[in-house]
Amino acid sequence: MNYISRRQFIQYSSLAIGSGILTSCASANNSNSVAKTDKNLDKVTYGTNWYAQAEHGGFYQAIATGIYEDYGLDVTIRMGNAQVNGTQLLVGGAIDFYMGFGIEAISSVEAGIPTITVAAIFQKDPQVLIAHPGVGNDSLEKLKGKPILISSLAEKGYWQFLKTKFGYTDEQRRPYNFNVAPFLVDKNVIQQGYLTSEPFTIQQKGGFEPVVMLLADAGYQPYATTIETTKEMVEKNPDLVQRFVDASIKGWYSYLENPEPANQLIKKDNPEMKDDLLAYSLEKMKEYGIVISGDAVTKGIGAMTDQRWKLFFDSVVEAGVMKPDTNYKEAFTLQFVNKGVMDN
């Protein structure tokens, strides 16, 4: 698996028990609403869903430019990987906040896990289907009945959405091994991917620009790259939550404006990351409105609405992924977001 594709493994896997809780690196100390001096910062650990990359840029930017410090925070980013169960670390107190995903948040409600989403950095999930140009596979409607390379881990997520909305069938599925080689040798094959990753790899290895279809623009609309914490944190230390959310949002505005400070930290944490992929990923996030689109245009980065959560919940219930009696409202709170566009 390449490193971006393996991150999809985390996003579309179930909330299984991980490899054990690591030693806690942060605590939820009481704090004042006014930013503290450098000698009295609240220590916070944010767990990401994969190795450092542009999709984590705003959080790294808030460290690199001192934004977190301005909000009285000493933030450590703990990178995820395929062996890390972020939800388990969050509930166990090893991290204070976690980079979550909409469908996982609702799954946590069904499982009785006391986590809650407090902000949604990505208004659009970057999941895509990718096809060859010039063969007529240029829309999701046209892919019905055609071979699609799909991982088994997508079965409880977007694949059910595609079956419900476009009439896809399981007979179309072919095993996806997180390698673009089978796609490159067969023009009639379609494959899954991530907007900011596989299309870049295909361009580099295949020498052509593929057809890229963003599922979010077709109605698959979970929030992604969220900020999750525990319900206890929200209840006992809302000020800390608010400052972390506000500072992270400001970091994202800054990253979209000038990514270089964060990119230096990203490459330090993840030496395999290259400048060309960082630039490509940021370009696509901007082009497709991954961070700023919809409600975020007026309500600010991180925006969420009850209506949007309900629409997504209804869609996964219709697809048979979630139980209709699940109280989806327990998955999120609007207390910390929708405060308008921040000044950079």
mmCIF file of N, CA, C and O in Angstrom, residues 42-133:
data_model
loop_
_atom_site.group_PDB
_atom_site.id
_atom_site.type_symbol
_atom_site.label_atom_id
_atom_site.label_comp_id
_atom_site.label_asym_id
_atom_site.label_seq_id
_atom_site.Cartn_x
_atom_site.Cartn_y
_atom_site.Cartn_z
ATOM 1 N N ASP A 42 -1.381 25.141 28.043
ATOM 2 C CA ASP A 42 -2.084 23.869 28.207
ATOM 3 C C ASP A 42 -1.544 22.876 27.185
ATOM 4 O O ASP A 42 -1.580 23.126 25.977
ATOM 5 N N LYS A 43 -1.070 21.746 27.654
ATOM 6 C CA LYS A 43 -0.539 20.724 26.753
ATOM 7 C C LYS A 43 -1.693 19.926 26.153
ATOM 8 O O LYS A 43 -2.570 19.449 26.872
ATOM 9 N N VAL A 44 -1.670 19.802 24.834
ATOM 10 C CA VAL A 44 -2.726 19.108 24.100
ATOM 11 C C VAL A 44 -2.090 18.190 23.065
ATOM 12 O O VAL A 44 -1.118 18.573 22.400
ATOM 13 N N THR A 45 -2.624 16.995 22.908
ATOM 14 C CA THR A 45 -2.162 16.073 21.866
ATOM 15 C C THR A 45 -3.297 15.798 20.889
ATOM 16 O O THR A 45 -4.407 15.437 21.300
ATOM 17 N N TYR A 46 -3.000 15.989 19.611
ATOM 18 C CA TYR A 46 -3.974 15.732 18.539
ATOM 19 C C TYR A 46 -3.491 14.537 17.727
ATOM 20 O O TYR A 46 -2.385 14.543 17.182
ATOM 21 N N GLY A 47 -4.305 13.505 17.654
ATOM 22 C CA GLY A 47 -3.956 12.316 16.893
ATOM 23 C C GLY A 47 -4.514 12.379 15.486
ATOM 24 O O GLY A 47 -5.704 12.579 15.293
ATOM 25 N N THR A 48 -3.649 12.232 14.492
ATOM 26 C CA THR A 48 -4.104 12.234 13.099
ATOM 27 C C THR A 48 -4.399 10.818 12.632
ATOM 28 O O THR A 48 -4.110 9.839 13.324
ATOM 29 N N ASN A 49 -4.947 10.704 11.419
ATOM 30 C CA ASN A 49 -5.339 9.391 10.913
ATOM 31 C C ASN A 49 -4.279 8.736 10.030
ATOM 32 O O ASN A 49 -4.464 7.635 9.556
ATOM 33 N N TRP A 50 -3.158 9.467 9.783
ATOM 34 C CA TRP A 50 -2.091 8.863 8.993
ATOM 35 C C TRP A 50 -0.833 9.696 9.123
ATOM 36 O O TRP A 50 -0.800 10.676 9.871
ATOM 37 N N TYR A 51 0.208 9.301 8.409
ATOM 38 C CA TYR A 51 1.448 10.059 8.430
ATOM 39 C C TYR A 51 1.232 11.472 7.892
ATOM 40 O O TYR A 51 0.322 11.724 7.100
ATOM 41 N N ALA A 52 2.094 12.397 8.303
ATOM 42 C CA ALA A 52 1.928 13.816 7.993
ATOM 43 C C ALA A 52 1.845 14.060 6.490
ATOM 44 O O ALA A 52 2.624 13.502 5.711
ATOM 45 N N GLN A 53 0.917 14.923 6.100
ATOM 46 C CA GLN A 53 0.670 15.220 4.695
ATOM 47 C C GLN A 53 -0.095 16.534 4.588
ATOM 48 O O GLN A 53 -0.482 17.132 5.604
ATOM 49 N N ALA A 54 -0.317 16.973 3.363
ATOM 50 C CA ALA A 54 -0.979 18.263 3.154
ATOM 51 C C ALA A 54 -2.377 18.282 3.747
ATOM 52 O O ALA A 54 -2.854 19.331 4.189
ATOM 53 N N GLU A 55 -3.044 17.138 3.782
ATOM 54 C CA GLU A 55 -4.390 17.064 4.332
ATOM 55 C C GLU A 55 -4.421 17.325 5.839
ATOM 56 O O GLU A 55 -5.489 17.451 6.430
ATOM 57 N N HIS A 56 -3.256 17.415 6.451
ATOM 58 C CA HIS A 56 -3.138 17.758 7.868
ATOM 59 C C HIS A 56 -2.549 19.158 8.042
ATOM 60 O O HIS A 56 -2.207 19.565 9.149
ATOM 61 N N GLY A 57 -2.426 19.870 6.929
ATOM 62 C CA GLY A 57 -1.629 21.086 6.891
ATOM 63 C C GLY A 57 -1.987 22.160 7.889
ATOM 64 O O GLY A 57 -1.107 22.797 8.477
ATOM 65 N N GLY A 58 -3.266 22.418 8.092
ATOM 66 C CA GLY A 58 -3.674 23.496 8.979
ATOM 67 C C GLY A 58 -3.247 23.281 10.418
ATOM 68 O O GLY A 58 -2.924 24.249 11.132
ATOM 69 N N PHE A 59 -3.226 22.035 10.845
ATOM 70 C CA PHE A 59 -2.817 21.728 12.216
ATOM 71 C C PHE A 59 -1.312 21.963 12.386
ATOM 72 O O PHE A 59 -0.868 22.523 13.393
ATOM 73 N N TYR A 60 -0.547 21.528 11.387
ATOM 74 C CA TYR A 60 0.892 21.781 11.435
ATOM 75 C C TYR A 60 1.187 23.277 11.313
ATOM 76 O O TYR A 60 2.128 23.778 11.939
ATOM 77 N N GLN A 61 0.392 23.979 10.525
ATOM 78 C CA GLN A 61 0.587 25.412 10.370
ATOM 79 C C GLN A 61 0.387 26.146 11.698
ATOM 80 O O GLN A 61 1.107 27.094 12.007
ATOM 81 N N ALA A 62 -0.598 25.704 12.464
ATOM 82 C CA ALA A 62 -0.875 26.357 13.743
ATOM 83 C C ALA A 62 0.271 26.158 14.728
ATOM 84 O O ALA A 62 0.488 26.993 15.612
ATOM 85 N N ILE A 63 1.015 25.066 14.584
ATOM 86 C CA ILE A 63 2.219 24.871 15.390
ATOM 87 C C ILE A 63 3.349 25.733 14.849
ATOM 88 O O ILE A 63 4.002 26.479 15.586
ATOM 89 N N ALA A 64 3.573 25.642 13.532
ATOM 90 C CA ALA A 64 4.728 26.286 12.913
ATOM 91 C C ALA A 64 4.698 27.808 13.043
ATOM 92 O O ALA A 64 5.751 28.450 13.161
ATOM 93 N N THR A 65 3.533 28.400 13.017
ATOM 94 C CA THR A 65 3.418 29.858 13.045
ATOM 95 C C THR A 65 3.087 30.415 14.423
ATOM 96 O O THR A 65 2.898 31.622 14.577
ATOM 97 N N GLY A 66 2.987 29.548 15.430
ATOM 98 C CA GLY A 66 2.737 30.011 16.789
ATOM 99 C C GLY A 66 1.285 30.309 17.101
ATOM 100 O O GLY A 66 0.982 30.886 18.151
ATOM 101 N N ILE A 67 0.376 29.886 16.221
ATOM 102 C CA ILE A 67 -1.047 30.168 16.459
ATOM 103 C C ILE A 67 -1.536 29.459 17.714
ATOM 104 O O ILE A 67 -2.252 30.048 18.540
ATOM 105 N N TYR A 68 -1.155 28.196 17.872
ATOM 106 C CA TYR A 68 -1.600 27.475 19.068
ATOM 107 C C TYR A 68 -1.099 28.176 20.337
ATOM 108 O O TYR A 68 -1.827 28.297 21.327
ATOM 109 N N GLU A 69 0.140 28.621 20.322
ATOM 110 C CA GLU A 69 0.669 29.322 21.489
ATOM 111 C C GLU A 69 -0.126 30.586 21.782
ATOM 112 O O GLU A 69 -0.359 30.932 22.948
ATOM 113 N N ASP A 70 -0.532 31.291 20.715
ATOM 114 C CA ASP A 70 -1.335 32.503 20.901
ATOM 115 C C ASP A 70 -2.645 32.201 21.622
ATOM 116 O O ASP A 70 -3.220 33.082 22.272
ATOM 117 N N TYR A 71 -3.100 30.976 21.496
ATOM 118 C CA TYR A 71 -4.338 30.552 22.151
ATOM 119 C C TYR A 71 -4.065 29.800 23.451
ATOM 120 O O TYR A 71 -4.947 29.140 23.990
ATOM 121 N N GLY A 72 -2.833 29.893 23.930
ATOM 122 C CA GLY A 72 -2.493 29.284 25.212
ATOM 123 C C GLY A 72 -2.307 27.787 25.168
ATOM 124 O O GLY A 72 -2.505 27.110 26.179
ATOM 125 N N LEU A 73 -1.890 27.258 24.029
ATOM 126 C CA LEU A 73 -1.803 25.812 23.850
ATOM 127 C C LEU A 73 -0.405 25.373 23.433
ATOM 128 O O LEU A 73 0.252 26.033 22.618
ATOM 129 N N ASP A 74 0.032 24.278 23.974
ATOM 130 C CA ASP A 74 1.257 23.600 23.562
ATOM 131 C C ASP A 74 0.816 22.284 22.927
ATOM 132 O O ASP A 74 0.535 21.304 23.620
ATOM 133 N N VAL A 75 0.738 22.268 21.605
ATOM 134 C CA VAL A 75 0.113 21.156 20.887
ATOM 135 C C VAL A 75 1.163 20.213 20.307
ATOM 136 O O VAL A 75 2.132 20.640 19.673
ATOM 137 N N THR A 76 0.945 18.926 20.525
ATOM 138 C CA THR A 76 1.737 17.869 19.909
ATOM 139 C C THR A 76 0.842 17.095 18.949
ATOM 140 O O THR A 76 -0.275 16.729 19.310
ATOM 141 N N ILE A 77 1.326 16.884 17.736
ATOM 142 C CA ILE A 77 0.592 16.066 16.768
ATOM 143 C C ILE A 77 1.168 14.660 16.789
ATOM 144 O O ILE A 77 2.375 14.465 16.602
ATOM 145 N N ARG A 78 0.308 13.691 17.042
ATOM 146 C CA ARG A 78 0.727 12.284 17.018
ATOM 147 C C ARG A 78 0.203 11.658 15.742
ATOM 148 O O ARG A 78 -1.010 11.532 15.535
ATOM 149 N N MET A 79 1.122 11.280 14.865
ATOM 150 C CA MET A 79 0.721 10.707 13.585
ATOM 151 C C MET A 79 0.105 9.324 13.765
ATOM 152 O O MET A 79 0.528 8.544 14.617
ATOM 153 N N GLY A 80 -0.896 9.025 12.940
ATOM 154 C CA GLY A 80 -1.517 7.721 12.946
ATOM 155 C C GLY A 80 -0.856 6.784 11.956
ATOM 156 O O GLY A 80 0.014 7.161 11.174
ATOM 157 N N ASN A 81 -1.280 5.543 11.969
ATOM 158 C CA ASN A 81 -0.882 4.550 10.974
ATOM 159 C C ASN A 81 -1.871 3.399 11.043
ATOM 160 O O ASN A 81 -2.840 3.454 11.806
ATOM 161 N N ALA A 82 -1.655 2.376 10.262
ATOM 162 C CA ALA A 82 -2.625 1.290 10.157
ATOM 163 C C ALA A 82 -2.801 0.504 11.445
ATOM 164 O O ALA A 82 -3.798 -0.189 11.625
ATOM 165 N N GLN A 83 -1.833 0.602 12.352
ATOM 166 C CA GLN A 83 -1.919 -0.143 13.603
ATOM 167 C C GLN A 83 -2.516 0.676 14.753
ATOM 168 O O GLN A 83 -2.707 0.167 15.847
ATOM 169 N N VAL A 84 -2.794 1.956 14.502
ATOM 170 C CA VAL A 84 -3.276 2.836 15.564
ATOM 171 C C VAL A 84 -4.787 2.985 15.494
ATOM 172 O O VAL A 84 -5.339 3.309 14.439
ATOM 173 N N ASN A 85 -5.455 2.741 16.599
ATOM 174 C CA ASN A 85 -6.891 2.966 16.704
ATOM 175 C C ASN A 85 -7.097 4.265 17.467
ATOM 176 O O ASN A 85 -7.011 4.311 18.690
ATOM 177 N N GLY A 86 -7.340 5.349 16.716
ATOM 178 C CA GLY A 86 -7.437 6.664 17.325
ATOM 179 C C GLY A 86 -8.582 6.801 18.302
ATOM 180 O O GLY A 86 -8.454 7.486 19.330
ATOM 181 N N THR A 87 -9.700 6.153 18.018
ATOM 182 C CA THR A 87 -10.841 6.228 18.928
ATOM 183 C C THR A 87 -10.495 5.621 20.263
ATOM 184 O O THR A 87 -10.846 6.148 21.327
ATOM 185 N N GLN A 88 -9.785 4.513 20.236
ATOM 186 C CA GLN A 88 -9.385 3.866 21.485
ATOM 187 C C GLN A 88 -8.421 4.748 22.267
ATOM 188 O O GLN A 88 -8.533 4.882 23.496
ATOM 189 N N LEU A 89 -7.484 5.375 21.566
ATOM 190 C CA LEU A 89 -6.543 6.265 22.237
ATOM 191 C C LEU A 89 -7.262 7.457 22.854
ATOM 192 O O LEU A 89 -6.924 7.902 23.957
ATOM 193 N N LEU A 90 -8.257 7.964 22.141
ATOM 194 C CA LEU A 90 -9.009 9.115 22.638
ATOM 195 C C LEU A 90 -9.780 8.762 23.905
ATOM 196 O O LEU A 90 -9.702 9.461 24.923
ATOM 197 N N VAL A 91 -10.515 7.668 23.864
ATOM 198 C CA VAL A 91 -11.307 7.255 25.015
ATOM 199 C C VAL A 91 -10.402 6.883 26.187
ATOM 200 O O VAL A 91 -10.741 7.120 27.361
ATOM 201 N N GLY A 92 -9.234 6.338 25.889
ATOM 202 C CA GLY A 92 -8.313 5.936 26.937
ATOM 203 C C GLY A 92 -7.499 7.075 27.530
ATOM 204 O O GLY A 92 -6.770 6.865 28.498
ATOM 205 N N GLY A 93 -7.605 8.277 26.943
ATOM 206 C CA GLY A 93 -6.899 9.425 27.487
ATOM 207 C C GLY A 93 -5.488 9.607 26.981
ATOM 208 O O GLY A 93 -4.758 10.480 27.460
ATOM 209 N N ALA A 94 -5.057 8.811 25.997
ATOM 210 C CA ALA A 94 -3.707 8.949 25.457
ATOM 211 C C ALA A 94 -3.582 10.172 24.554
ATOM 212 O O ALA A 94 -2.488 10.691 24.346
ATOM 213 N N ILE A 95 -4.684 10.610 23.976
ATOM 214 C CA ILE A 95 -4.721 11.833 23.174
ATOM 215 C C ILE A 95 -5.954 12.623 23.603
ATOM 216 O O ILE A 95 -6.896 12.067 24.173
ATOM 217 N N ASP A 96 -5.945 13.916 23.314
ATOM 218 C CA ASP A 96 -7.051 14.781 23.717
ATOM 219 C C ASP A 96 -8.061 15.002 22.597
ATOM 220 O O ASP A 96 -9.252 15.200 22.847
ATOM 221 N N PHE A 97 -7.553 14.995 21.359
ATOM 222 C CA PHE A 97 -8.403 15.192 20.189
ATOM 223 C C PHE A 97 -7.942 14.224 19.107
ATOM 224 O O PHE A 97 -6.787 13.798 19.090
ATOM 225 N N TYR A 98 -8.864 13.907 18.195
ATOM 226 C CA TYR A 98 -8.548 12.925 17.160
ATOM 227 C C TYR A 98 -9.137 13.366 15.829
ATOM 228 O O TYR A 98 -10.213 13.974 15.781
ATOM 229 N N MET A 99 -8.430 13.051 14.759
ATOM 230 C CA MET A 99 -8.882 13.347 13.408
ATOM 231 C C MET A 99 -9.868 12.266 12.965
ATOM 232 O O MET A 99 -9.477 11.164 12.576
ATOM 233 N N GLY A 100 -11.140 12.571 13.029
ATOM 234 C CA GLY A 100 -12.165 11.569 12.769
ATOM 235 C C GLY A 100 -12.805 11.692 11.405
ATOM 236 O O GLY A 100 -12.303 12.346 10.492
ATOM 237 N N PHE A 101 -13.984 11.071 11.301
ATOM 238 C CA PHE A 101 -14.676 10.930 10.020
ATOM 239 C C PHE A 101 -16.153 10.737 10.324
ATOM 240 O O PHE A 101 -16.504 10.078 11.299
ATOM 241 N N GLY A 102 -17.020 11.334 9.508
ATOM 242 C CA GLY A 102 -18.437 11.373 9.808
ATOM 243 C C GLY A 102 -19.087 10.039 10.102
ATOM 244 O O GLY A 102 -19.813 9.883 11.094
ATOM 245 N N ILE A 103 -18.819 9.056 9.262
ATOM 246 C CA ILE A 103 -19.495 7.767 9.447
ATOM 247 C C ILE A 103 -18.978 7.053 10.695
ATOM 248 O O ILE A 103 -19.724 6.329 11.372
ATOM 249 N N GLU A 104 -17.704 7.280 11.034
ATOM 250 C CA GLU A 104 -17.171 6.702 12.267
ATOM 251 C C GLU A 104 -17.835 7.319 13.488
ATOM 252 O O GLU A 104 -18.068 6.636 14.494
ATOM 253 N N ALA A 105 -18.125 8.615 13.417
ATOM 254 C CA ALA A 105 -18.752 9.291 14.550
ATOM 255 C C ALA A 105 -20.120 8.699 14.855
ATOM 256 O O ALA A 105 -20.480 8.487 16.014
ATOM 257 N N ILE A 106 -20.894 8.418 13.805
ATOM 258 C CA ILE A 106 -22.210 7.820 14.006
ATOM 259 C C ILE A 106 -22.068 6.370 14.458
ATOM 260 O O ILE A 106 -22.841 5.885 15.292
ATOM 261 N N SER A 107 -21.069 5.679 13.932
ATOM 262 C CA SER A 107 -20.804 4.306 14.375
ATOM 263 C C SER A 107 -20.478 4.264 15.861
ATOM 264 O O SER A 107 -20.863 3.330 16.568
ATOM 265 N N SER A 108 -19.769 5.289 16.338
ATOM 266 C CA SER A 108 -19.437 5.350 17.761
ATOM 267 C C SER A 108 -20.687 5.478 18.613
ATOM 268 O O SER A 108 -20.775 4.905 19.701
ATOM 269 N N VAL A 109 -21.666 6.233 18.118
ATOM 270 C CA VAL A 109 -22.934 6.355 18.836
ATOM 271 C C VAL A 109 -23.601 4.984 18.936
ATOM 272 O O VAL A 109 -24.065 4.582 20.010
ATOM 273 N N GLU A 110 -23.634 4.261 17.840
ATOM 274 C CA GLU A 110 -24.247 2.931 17.843
ATOM 275 C C GLU A 110 -23.522 1.988 18.804
ATOM 276 O O GLU A 110 -24.147 1.137 19.429
ATOM 277 N N ALA A 111 -22.196 2.172 18.912
ATOM 278 C CA ALA A 111 -21.402 1.284 19.758
ATOM 279 C C ALA A 111 -21.330 1.749 21.201
ATOM 280 O O ALA A 111 -20.718 1.076 22.039
ATOM 281 N N GLY A 112 -21.930 2.907 21.502
ATOM 282 C CA GLY A 112 -21.903 3.412 22.858
ATOM 283 C C GLY A 112 -20.569 4.002 23.269
ATOM 284 O O GLY A 112 -20.250 4.070 24.458
ATOM 285 N N ILE A 113 -19.766 4.437 22.300
ATOM 286 C CA ILE A 113 -18.458 5.025 22.585
ATOM 287 C C ILE A 113 -18.642 6.526 22.825
ATOM 288 O O ILE A 113 -19.196 7.223 21.978
ATOM 289 N N PRO A 114 -18.188 7.068 23.954
ATOM 290 C CA PRO A 114 -18.502 8.449 24.343
ATOM 291 C C PRO A 114 -17.617 9.515 23.705
ATOM 292 O O PRO A 114 -16.997 10.328 24.386
ATOM 293 N N THR A 115 -17.542 9.520 22.374
ATOM 294 C CA THR A 115 -16.806 10.555 21.660
ATOM 295 C C THR A 115 -17.784 11.484 20.962
ATOM 296 O O THR A 115 -18.957 11.144 20.778
ATOM 297 N N ILE A 116 -17.291 12.652 20.560
ATOM 298 C CA ILE A 116 -18.166 13.630 19.926
ATOM 299 C C ILE A 116 -17.354 14.490 18.964
ATOM 300 O O ILE A 116 -16.198 14.837 19.239
ATOM 301 N N THR A 117 -17.932 14.837 17.834
ATOM 302 C CA THR A 117 -17.280 15.672 16.824
ATOM 303 C C THR A 117 -17.564 17.133 17.128
ATOM 304 O O THR A 117 -18.721 17.528 17.261
ATOM 305 N N VAL A 118 -16.498 17.938 17.192
ATOM 306 C CA VAL A 118 -16.663 19.347 17.555
ATOM 307 C C VAL A 118 -16.363 20.295 16.396
ATOM 308 O O VAL A 118 -16.641 21.495 16.494
ATOM 309 N N ALA A 119 -15.804 19.803 15.300
ATOM 310 C CA ALA A 119 -15.554 20.621 14.115
ATOM 311 C C ALA A 119 -15.292 19.698 12.936
ATOM 312 O O ALA A 119 -14.834 18.567 13.112
ATOM 313 N N ALA A 120 -15.584 20.186 11.732
ATOM 314 C CA ALA A 120 -15.356 19.397 10.518
ATOM 315 C C ALA A 120 -14.509 20.231 9.560
ATOM 316 O O ALA A 120 -15.009 21.147 8.919
ATOM 317 N N ILE A 121 -13.234 19.905 9.461
ATOM 318 C CA ILE A 121 -12.340 20.694 8.608
ATOM 319 C C ILE A 121 -12.638 20.473 7.133
ATOM 320 O O ILE A 121 -12.658 21.408 6.341
ATOM 321 N N PHE A 122 -12.896 19.219 6.741
ATOM 322 C CA PHE A 122 -13.214 18.937 5.340
ATOM 323 C C PHE A 122 -14.724 18.934 5.149
ATOM 324 O O PHE A 122 -15.426 18.076 5.689
ATOM 325 N N GLN A 123 -15.221 19.868 4.360
ATOM 326 C CA GLN A 123 -16.630 19.882 4.010
ATOM 327 C C GLN A 123 -16.959 18.774 3.017
ATOM 328 O O GLN A 123 -18.098 18.323 2.927
ATOM 329 N N LYS A 124 -15.945 18.338 2.273
ATOM 330 C CA LYS A 124 -16.126 17.263 1.297
ATOM 331 C C LYS A 124 -15.142 16.139 1.583
ATOM 332 O O LYS A 124 -13.954 16.377 1.784
ATOM 333 N N ASP A 125 -15.641 14.922 1.577
ATOM 334 C CA ASP A 125 -14.782 13.750 1.655
ATOM 335 C C ASP A 125 -14.029 13.621 0.331
ATOM 336 O O ASP A 125 -14.655 13.613 -0.735
ATOM 337 N N PRO A 126 -12.702 13.517 0.338
ATOM 338 C CA PRO A 126 -11.938 13.463 -0.911
ATOM 339 C C PRO A 126 -11.991 12.132 -1.660
ATOM 340 O O PRO A 126 -11.210 11.926 -2.598
ATOM 341 N N GLN A 127 -12.880 11.223 -1.311
ATOM 342 C CA GLN A 127 -12.959 9.939 -1.999
ATOM 343 C C GLN A 127 -13.423 10.128 -3.442
ATOM 344 O O GLN A 127 -14.389 10.848 -3.710
ATOM 345 N N VAL A 128 -12.748 9.439 -4.377
ATOM 346 C CA VAL A 128 -13.077 9.564 -5.805
ATOM 347 C C VAL A 128 -13.106 8.194 -6.475
ATOM 348 O O VAL A 128 -12.563 7.216 -5.957
ATOM 349 N N LEU A 129 -13.736 8.141 -7.631
ATOM 350 C CA LEU A 129 -13.537 7.052 -8.570
ATOM 351 C C LEU A 129 -12.752 7.617 -9.748
ATOM 352 O O LEU A 129 -12.955 8.770 -10.151
ATOM 353 N N ILE A 130 -11.869 6.800 -10.300
ATOM 354 C CA ILE A 130 -10.931 7.248 -11.324
ATOM 355 C C ILE A 130 -11.079 6.371 -12.562
ATOM 356 O O ILE A 130 -11.148 5.143 -12.461
ATOM 357 N N ALA A 131 -11.124 6.999 -13.725
ATOM 358 C CA ALA A 131 -11.271 6.262 -14.991
ATOM 359 C C ALA A 131 -10.278 6.783 -16.018
ATOM 360 O O ALA A 131 -9.699 7.864 -15.859
ATOM 361 N N HIS A 132 -10.112 6.000 -17.098
ATOM 362 C CA HIS A 132 -9.269 6.438 -18.213
ATOM 363 C C HIS A 132 -10.025 7.448 -19.063
ATOM 364 O O HIS A 132 -11.248 7.341 -19.224
ATOM 365 N N PRO A 133 -9.327 8.411 -19.626
ATOM 366 C CA PRO A 133 -9.980 9.368 -20.527
ATOM 367 C C PRO A 133 -10.266 8.736 -21.886
ATOM 368 O O PRO A 133 -9.603 7.777 -22.297
#
